[in-house]
Amino acid sequence: MSAFRQLLLIAVLAIAAFGGYQAWQRYDAADGGGNAAAGKQQGRERPAILVEVQPVGRRTMSTTVEAVGTTIAAKSVEIVSLTDGRIRELLFRSGQKVAQGDRLVELDRDMQEADATEAEAARVRIQAELERAKSLFGNKIVSAARVEELTAQLAAAEAQLKRSNRQLDDRTIRAPFAGTVGLNRVDIGARITESTVITTLDDLSHVEVEFTIPESLFGIARIGHTVEARTAAYPDRVFTGKVIEIDSRIDAASRAFHVRADLPNEDGALPAGMFMQVSMSLTGGETTVIPEEAVIAESGAAYVFVVEEDKASRRQIELGRRAFGIVEVVSGIDADALVVTRGISKLRDGMSVKIKLADAGTGSGG
């Protein structure tokens, strides 16, 4: 190769080397500047999120349970006769209100009246003989044994008279208590026996409604709890009463227990056997509660953000009852925790937060 060509090649290589060096310097400067910027960015702390919080609370909560039931008359009987006989008079109308002791039915009574008259006559006769014997006994004309015999006969006559009068009274069928008479099942002239149902009598001044509720409520159901009942017959009316009886057993098949409530019914609007929709308010003990706005619902689960050492900590919780903007927490949170109520949408687990205490009655936030 000629000297000229060698010089030319050296010059080209020198120029290329110089250009490469310049390019590397520019790249290194650019890369170093980027790393510095990144370092500055990493060194800069993200500002704390401003949030409002409320402390976990304790409150007595009520549970409202819905059920269906049937009305039962406060007192209810089937009117039957205490003896066989033929109906002579019917002294009631279906649906009539009667007082205790009112006559409802008269049976034929001729034989019983005759027996009572005969028994009274026998008593009078023996009474007279005894009086005479006592006077003669004083004169020692009649023996003491005769006086004793007549005394025993008088006692027997009085007992027979009492039985006769009772049988005569049984020919009149009376109302055993005040109430409303049901349908008439017999007619005048019909012969009845002791098993014949003449009518029914219900005391509807107040009625009872019986229903069942789940066994999970057995521990908080109490006599005196308020019950509201509705029926399709009176769609605009609410019948309010109190629980008066709670069954001592749980039904093994239904896992429920029976409850009875008393409903005032002065106007007789509710008959026995009516279907009722029942709502009962149950008050339990104190429970842990948080504002409902603090709850995050996600994929069928519930979460809250709890503030600990100026950091937001996401917690999964189990919810219970809800009422008036609060919700019961069954598990997953400490009793002294602070839960975030506002600023939730900006939070992630572990973020720094700055607390602003929420005012009472704060509305829902995001």
Short mmCIF file of C-alpha atoms in Angstrom, two decimals:
data_model
loop_
_atom_site.label_atom_id
_atom_site.label_comp_id
_atom_site.label_asym_id
_atom_site.label_seq_id
_atom_site.Cartn_x
_atom_site.Cartn_y
_atom_site.Cartn_z
CA MET A 1 0.00 0.00 0.00
CA SER A 2 1.32 3.43 -0.86
CA ALA A 3 2.23 5.91 1.83
CA PHE A 4 -0.64 8.16 0.77
CA ARG A 5 -3.23 5.42 1.21
CA GLN A 6 -1.85 4.52 4.61
CA LEU A 7 -2.10 8.13 5.76
CA LEU A 8 -5.63 8.36 4.43
CA LEU A 9 -6.74 5.17 6.31
CA ILE A 10 -5.18 6.42 9.53
CA ALA A 11 -6.98 9.74 9.17
CA VAL A 12 -10.34 7.97 8.59
CA LEU A 13 -9.87 5.72 11.64
CA ALA A 14 -8.91 8.68 13.77
CA ILE A 15 -11.99 10.60 12.72
CA ALA A 16 -14.21 7.54 13.42
CA ALA A 17 -12.67 7.03 16.84
CA PHE A 18 -13.12 10.67 17.74
CA GLY A 19 -16.76 10.58 16.61
CA GLY A 20 -17.43 7.43 18.65
CA TYR A 21 -15.88 8.99 21.71
CA GLN A 22 -18.04 12.09 21.33
CA ALA A 23 -21.18 9.94 20.94
CA TRP A 24 -20.31 7.93 24.07
CA GLN A 25 -19.81 11.09 26.05
CA ARG A 26 -23.19 12.42 25.00
CA TYR A 27 -24.90 9.09 25.92
CA ASP A 28 -23.15 8.92 29.24
CA ALA A 29 -24.14 12.48 30.06
CA ALA A 30 -27.72 11.81 29.09
CA ASP A 31 -27.89 8.57 31.11
CA GLY A 32 -26.30 10.09 34.12
CA GLY A 33 -28.74 12.98 34.09
CA GLY A 34 -31.68 10.56 33.92
CA ASN A 35 -30.43 8.57 36.87
CA ALA A 36 -30.03 11.72 38.85
CA ALA A 37 -33.58 12.78 38.05
CA ALA A 38 -34.82 9.35 39.03
CA GLY A 39 -32.89 9.54 42.23
CA LYS A 40 -34.45 12.86 43.01
CA GLN A 41 -37.94 11.46 42.26
CA GLN A 42 -37.34 8.44 44.47
CA GLY A 43 -36.06 10.60 47.22
CA ARG A 44 -39.19 12.79 47.17
CA GLU A 45 -41.95 11.41 49.61
CA ARG A 46 -45.55 11.14 48.35
CA PRO A 47 -47.80 13.58 50.27
CA ALA A 48 -50.15 12.08 52.93
CA ILE A 49 -53.81 11.64 51.96
CA LEU A 50 -56.22 13.77 53.99
CA VAL A 51 -58.94 11.52 55.44
CA GLU A 52 -61.73 11.74 57.97
CA VAL A 53 -62.11 9.00 60.55
CA GLN A 54 -64.50 7.90 63.24
CA PRO A 55 -63.82 5.61 66.18
CA VAL A 56 -65.47 2.21 66.38
CA GLY A 57 -68.56 2.50 68.58
CA ARG A 58 -70.75 0.40 70.84
CA ARG A 59 -74.52 0.53 70.53
CA THR A 60 -77.64 -1.43 71.38
CA MET A 61 -79.22 -2.55 68.12
CA SER A 62 -82.68 -3.87 67.34
CA THR A 63 -83.53 -6.72 65.01
CA THR A 64 -86.85 -6.72 63.19
CA VAL A 65 -88.12 -10.19 62.31
CA GLU A 66 -90.94 -10.88 59.88
CA ALA A 67 -93.26 -13.88 60.30
CA VAL A 68 -96.75 -15.11 59.57
CA GLY A 69 -99.26 -16.29 62.13
CA THR A 70 -102.88 -17.04 62.93
CA THR A 71 -105.19 -15.32 65.40
CA ILE A 72 -106.56 -17.20 68.39
CA ALA A 73 -109.43 -15.98 70.54
CA ALA A 74 -108.42 -15.04 74.08
CA LYS A 75 -110.99 -17.60 75.25
CA SER A 76 -112.85 -20.03 73.02
CA VAL A 77 -115.24 -22.93 73.70
CA GLU A 78 -117.70 -25.15 71.90
CA ILE A 79 -121.11 -24.87 73.50
CA VAL A 80 -122.46 -28.32 74.35
CA SER A 81 -125.12 -29.64 76.70
CA LEU A 82 -124.33 -31.36 79.97
CA THR A 83 -127.24 -33.73 79.43
CA ASP A 84 -129.38 -35.28 76.71
CA GLY A 85 -132.61 -33.58 75.72
CA ARG A 86 -134.74 -31.89 73.13
CA ILE A 87 -134.27 -28.21 72.28
CA ARG A 88 -137.21 -26.10 73.35
CA GLU A 89 -135.76 -22.60 72.79
CA LEU A 90 -132.79 -21.05 71.01
CA LEU A 91 -132.04 -17.70 72.62
CA PHE A 92 -129.11 -16.44 70.51
CA ARG A 93 -128.27 -15.33 66.99
CA SER A 94 -125.06 -16.06 65.13
CA GLY A 95 -122.55 -13.24 65.72
CA GLN A 96 -124.40 -11.96 68.79
CA LYS A 97 -122.39 -10.60 71.70
CA VAL A 98 -123.45 -12.11 75.01
CA ALA A 99 -122.53 -11.58 78.65
CA GLN A 100 -121.37 -14.23 81.07
CA GLY A 101 -124.36 -16.22 82.33
CA ASP A 102 -126.73 -15.24 79.51
CA ARG A 103 -129.15 -18.03 78.51
CA LEU A 104 -128.37 -19.53 75.11
CA VAL A 105 -130.54 -22.68 74.91
CA GLU A 106 -133.48 -24.15 76.84
CA LEU A 107 -134.08 -27.90 76.75
CA ASP A 108 -137.35 -29.66 77.59
CA ARG A 109 -137.61 -29.79 81.40
CA ASP A 110 -140.95 -31.32 82.38
CA MET A 111 -139.46 -34.47 83.91
CA GLN A 112 -136.78 -32.56 85.77
CA GLU A 113 -139.30 -30.07 87.16
CA ALA A 114 -141.43 -32.97 88.39
CA ASP A 115 -138.41 -34.63 90.01
CA ALA A 116 -137.45 -31.38 91.72
CA THR A 117 -141.00 -30.86 92.99
CA GLU A 118 -141.11 -34.42 94.33
CA ALA A 119 -137.74 -34.04 96.02
CA GLU A 120 -138.84 -30.79 97.65
CA ALA A 121 -142.02 -32.44 98.92
CA ALA A 122 -140.05 -35.33 100.39
CA ARG A 123 -137.69 -32.93 102.12
CA VAL A 124 -140.59 -30.94 103.60
CA ARG A 125 -142.29 -34.11 104.85
CA ILE A 126 -139.18 -35.51 106.50
CA GLN A 127 -138.37 -32.11 107.99
CA ALA A 128 -141.82 -32.01 109.61
CA GLU A 129 -141.47 -35.56 110.96
CA LEU A 130 -138.09 -34.73 112.44
CA GLU A 131 -139.42 -31.64 114.20
CA ARG A 132 -142.27 -33.66 115.67
CA ALA A 133 -139.94 -36.45 116.74
CA LYS A 134 -137.65 -33.98 118.47
CA SER A 135 -140.57 -32.58 120.49
CA LEU A 136 -141.74 -36.07 121.47
CA PHE A 137 -138.19 -37.08 122.35
CA GLY A 138 -138.22 -34.37 124.99
CA ASN A 139 -141.23 -36.09 126.56
CA LYS A 140 -139.49 -39.46 126.21
CA ILE A 141 -142.18 -40.72 123.82
CA VAL A 142 -139.79 -41.09 120.84
CA SER A 143 -136.41 -42.75 121.11
CA ALA A 144 -133.11 -41.11 120.27
CA ALA A 145 -132.62 -43.70 117.54
CA ARG A 146 -135.74 -42.50 115.77
CA VAL A 147 -134.53 -38.90 115.88
CA GLU A 148 -131.19 -39.96 114.42
CA GLU A 149 -132.93 -41.96 111.69
CA LEU A 150 -135.08 -39.00 110.65
CA THR A 151 -132.05 -36.71 110.73
CA ALA A 152 -130.27 -39.01 108.27
CA GLN A 153 -133.37 -39.20 106.07
CA LEU A 154 -133.56 -35.40 105.99
CA ALA A 155 -129.93 -35.16 104.88
CA ALA A 156 -130.59 -37.66 102.09
CA ALA A 157 -133.73 -35.76 101.03
CA GLU A 158 -131.81 -32.50 100.88
CA ALA A 159 -129.10 -34.14 98.78
CA GLN A 160 -131.71 -35.52 96.41
CA LEU A 161 -133.31 -32.09 96.13
CA LYS A 162 -129.93 -30.57 95.32
CA ARG A 163 -129.35 -33.15 92.57
CA SER A 164 -132.82 -32.56 91.16
CA ASN A 165 -132.34 -28.80 91.08
CA ARG A 166 -128.93 -29.24 89.42
CA GLN A 167 -130.45 -31.47 86.74
CA LEU A 168 -133.14 -28.85 86.24
CA ASP A 169 -130.53 -26.11 85.92
CA ASP A 170 -128.66 -28.21 83.35
CA ARG A 171 -131.68 -27.92 81.07
CA THR A 172 -130.65 -24.27 80.60
CA ILE A 173 -127.39 -23.76 78.67
CA ARG A 174 -125.65 -20.48 79.55
CA ALA A 175 -122.65 -18.53 78.27
CA PRO A 176 -119.61 -19.43 80.41
CA PHE A 177 -117.99 -16.04 79.68
CA ALA A 178 -118.67 -12.86 77.74
CA GLY A 179 -118.00 -13.18 74.04
CA THR A 180 -119.33 -13.54 70.52
CA VAL A 181 -121.53 -16.49 69.53
CA GLY A 182 -120.69 -18.42 66.37
CA LEU A 183 -122.92 -20.22 63.88
CA ASN A 184 -125.99 -22.06 65.12
CA ARG A 185 -125.54 -25.81 64.49
CA VAL A 186 -128.96 -27.05 65.68
CA ASP A 187 -132.67 -26.27 65.36
CA ILE A 188 -135.57 -26.04 67.76
CA GLY A 189 -137.00 -29.50 68.38
CA ALA A 190 -133.74 -31.29 67.66
CA ARG A 191 -132.64 -33.93 70.12
CA ILE A 192 -129.07 -33.44 71.33
CA THR A 193 -126.60 -35.38 73.41
CA GLU A 194 -123.63 -34.37 75.52
CA SER A 195 -121.39 -34.54 72.42
CA THR A 196 -123.57 -32.32 70.22
CA VAL A 197 -121.93 -28.97 69.40
CA ILE A 198 -124.65 -26.32 69.49
CA THR A 199 -122.46 -23.32 68.64
CA THR A 200 -119.13 -21.72 69.54
CA LEU A 201 -118.29 -18.82 71.84
CA ASP A 202 -115.18 -16.66 71.44
CA ASP A 203 -113.91 -13.85 73.61
CA LEU A 204 -112.67 -11.41 70.94
CA SER A 205 -112.12 -8.39 73.19
CA HIS A 206 -108.49 -9.16 72.45
CA VAL A 207 -106.92 -11.90 70.35
CA GLU A 208 -103.64 -13.74 70.39
CA VAL A 209 -101.52 -14.27 67.29
CA GLU A 210 -99.20 -17.26 67.24
CA PHE A 211 -96.17 -17.42 64.96
CA THR A 212 -92.69 -18.94 64.75
CA ILE A 213 -89.27 -17.28 64.52
CA PRO A 214 -85.77 -18.76 63.95
CA GLU A 215 -83.89 -20.38 66.82
CA SER A 216 -81.06 -17.85 66.38
CA LEU A 217 -83.32 -15.25 68.02
CA PHE A 218 -84.18 -17.36 71.07
CA GLY A 219 -81.62 -15.58 73.23
CA ILE A 220 -83.03 -12.09 72.62
CA ALA A 221 -86.79 -12.75 72.33
CA ARG A 222 -88.50 -11.44 75.46
CA ILE A 223 -92.01 -11.21 76.85
CA GLY A 224 -93.13 -7.61 76.36
CA HIS A 225 -91.48 -7.05 72.97
CA THR A 226 -93.64 -5.05 70.57
CA VAL A 227 -95.45 -6.80 67.72
CA GLU A 228 -97.13 -5.20 64.71
CA ALA A 229 -99.59 -7.31 62.73
CA ARG A 230 -101.32 -6.72 59.41
CA THR A 231 -103.95 -8.59 57.45
CA ALA A 232 -105.30 -8.40 53.91
CA ALA A 233 -108.78 -7.79 55.34
CA TYR A 234 -107.62 -4.37 56.66
CA PRO A 235 -104.72 -3.32 54.40
CA ASP A 236 -104.45 0.19 55.89
CA ARG A 237 -104.56 -0.87 59.52
CA VAL A 238 -101.79 -1.96 61.88
CA PHE A 239 -102.64 -3.96 65.01
CA THR A 240 -100.04 -3.37 67.73
CA GLY A 241 -99.56 -5.69 70.68
CA LYS A 242 -97.05 -7.30 73.03
CA VAL A 243 -95.45 -10.73 73.30
CA ILE A 244 -97.10 -12.66 76.16
CA GLU A 245 -95.75 -16.21 75.74
CA ILE A 246 -92.54 -17.77 74.39
CA ASP A 247 -92.26 -21.51 73.90
CA SER A 248 -89.59 -23.25 75.97
CA ARG A 249 -88.73 -25.67 73.15
CA ILE A 250 -87.18 -25.41 69.69
CA ASP A 251 -88.84 -27.45 66.96
CA ALA A 252 -86.17 -29.88 65.75
CA ALA A 253 -87.57 -30.04 62.22
CA SER A 254 -88.01 -26.32 61.49
CA ARG A 255 -85.29 -25.00 63.87
CA ALA A 256 -87.80 -22.40 65.06
CA PHE A 257 -89.85 -21.72 68.18
CA HIS A 258 -93.40 -20.51 68.83
CA VAL A 259 -94.27 -17.04 70.11
CA ARG A 260 -97.68 -15.66 71.11
CA ALA A 261 -98.57 -11.99 71.20
CA ASP A 262 -101.68 -10.28 72.52
CA LEU A 263 -103.49 -7.82 70.20
CA PRO A 264 -106.21 -5.50 71.56
CA ASN A 265 -109.41 -6.01 69.56
CA GLU A 266 -112.06 -3.89 71.25
CA ASP A 267 -114.06 -3.43 68.05
CA GLY A 268 -113.97 -7.15 67.25
CA ALA A 269 -112.36 -6.55 63.85
CA LEU A 270 -110.17 -9.65 64.12
CA PRO A 271 -111.89 -13.05 64.26
CA ALA A 272 -110.22 -16.23 65.41
CA GLY A 273 -108.25 -18.06 62.72
CA MET A 274 -107.29 -15.01 60.62
CA PHE A 275 -103.97 -15.07 58.72
CA MET A 276 -101.64 -12.28 59.88
CA GLN A 277 -98.30 -10.86 58.74
CA VAL A 278 -96.30 -10.16 61.86
CA SER A 279 -93.34 -7.85 62.46
CA MET A 280 -91.54 -8.07 65.80
CA SER A 281 -88.81 -5.77 67.07
CA LEU A 282 -86.13 -7.50 69.15
CA THR A 283 -83.59 -5.54 71.19
CA GLY A 284 -80.28 -7.25 71.91
CA GLY A 285 -77.23 -6.27 73.95
CA GLU A 286 -74.49 -3.82 73.01
CA THR A 287 -72.55 -4.59 69.84
CA THR A 288 -69.64 -3.13 67.83
CA VAL A 289 -70.76 -0.67 65.15
CA ILE A 290 -69.16 1.57 62.51
CA PRO A 291 -70.57 4.15 60.08
CA GLU A 292 -72.01 2.45 57.03
CA GLU A 293 -70.07 4.87 54.79
CA ALA A 294 -66.80 3.35 56.01
CA VAL A 295 -67.59 -0.03 54.46
CA ILE A 296 -66.08 -1.03 51.09
CA ALA A 297 -68.02 -3.79 49.32
CA GLU A 298 -65.88 -5.79 46.94
CA SER A 299 -66.42 -9.24 45.37
CA GLY A 300 -68.98 -10.23 47.96
CA ALA A 301 -66.75 -9.26 50.88
CA ALA A 302 -66.62 -6.18 53.13
CA TYR A 303 -63.54 -4.12 53.96
CA VAL A 304 -62.59 -0.97 55.88
CA PHE A 305 -59.48 1.17 56.13
CA VAL A 306 -58.13 1.45 59.65
CA VAL A 307 -55.61 4.17 60.55
CA GLU A 308 -52.56 2.90 62.44
CA GLU A 309 -49.48 5.09 63.02
CA ASP A 310 -50.52 7.49 60.25
CA LYS A 311 -50.87 4.63 57.77
CA ALA A 312 -54.00 3.21 56.14
CA SER A 313 -54.45 -0.51 56.80
CA ARG A 314 -57.08 -2.38 54.79
CA ARG A 315 -59.06 -4.91 56.87
CA GLN A 316 -61.66 -7.50 55.86
CA ILE A 317 -64.62 -7.53 58.24
CA GLU A 318 -67.78 -9.56 58.82
CA LEU A 319 -70.95 -7.49 58.92
CA GLY A 320 -74.13 -8.03 60.91
CA ARG A 321 -77.25 -5.90 61.28
CA ARG A 322 -77.78 -2.47 59.74
CA ALA A 323 -79.76 0.46 61.11
CA PHE A 324 -79.91 4.22 60.54
CA GLY A 325 -76.52 4.69 58.86
CA ILE A 326 -74.58 2.29 61.05
CA VAL A 327 -73.64 -1.33 60.60
CA GLU A 328 -72.73 -4.02 63.10
CA VAL A 329 -69.25 -5.54 62.84
CA VAL A 330 -69.21 -9.16 63.94
CA SER A 331 -65.46 -9.66 63.51
CA GLY A 332 -62.32 -8.26 61.90
CA ILE A 333 -61.80 -5.00 63.77
CA ASP A 334 -60.55 -3.88 67.19
CA ALA A 335 -62.84 -2.05 69.58
CA ASP A 336 -60.49 0.98 69.77
CA ALA A 337 -59.81 1.30 66.03
CA LEU A 338 -60.27 4.40 63.89
CA VAL A 339 -62.01 3.73 60.57
CA VAL A 340 -61.78 5.99 57.51
CA THR A 341 -65.09 7.53 56.49
CA ARG A 342 -63.95 10.10 53.87
CA GLY A 343 -61.15 9.95 51.35
CA ILE A 344 -61.57 6.20 50.89
CA SER A 345 -61.41 6.26 47.09
CA LYS A 346 -57.86 7.69 47.15
CA LEU A 347 -56.46 5.14 49.57
CA ARG A 348 -54.37 2.05 49.06
CA ASP A 349 -53.15 -0.31 51.73
CA GLY A 350 -50.12 1.14 53.49
CA MET A 351 -50.49 4.74 52.27
CA SER A 352 -49.65 7.62 54.57
CA VAL A 353 -52.66 9.55 55.82
CA LYS A 354 -53.35 12.77 57.63
CA ILE A 355 -56.34 12.56 59.97
CA LYS A 356 -59.16 15.01 60.19
CA LEU A 357 -61.72 13.87 62.78
CA ALA A 358 -65.18 13.56 61.22
CA ASP A 359 -68.07 15.50 62.68
CA ALA A 360 -71.02 13.56 64.06
CA GLY A 361 -73.60 12.92 61.42
CA THR A 362 -71.09 13.14 58.54
CA GLY A 363 -72.63 11.95 55.30
CA SER A 364 -71.19 9.31 53.03
CA GLY A 365 -67.91 10.11 51.32
CA GLY A 366 -65.72 8.64 48.63
#
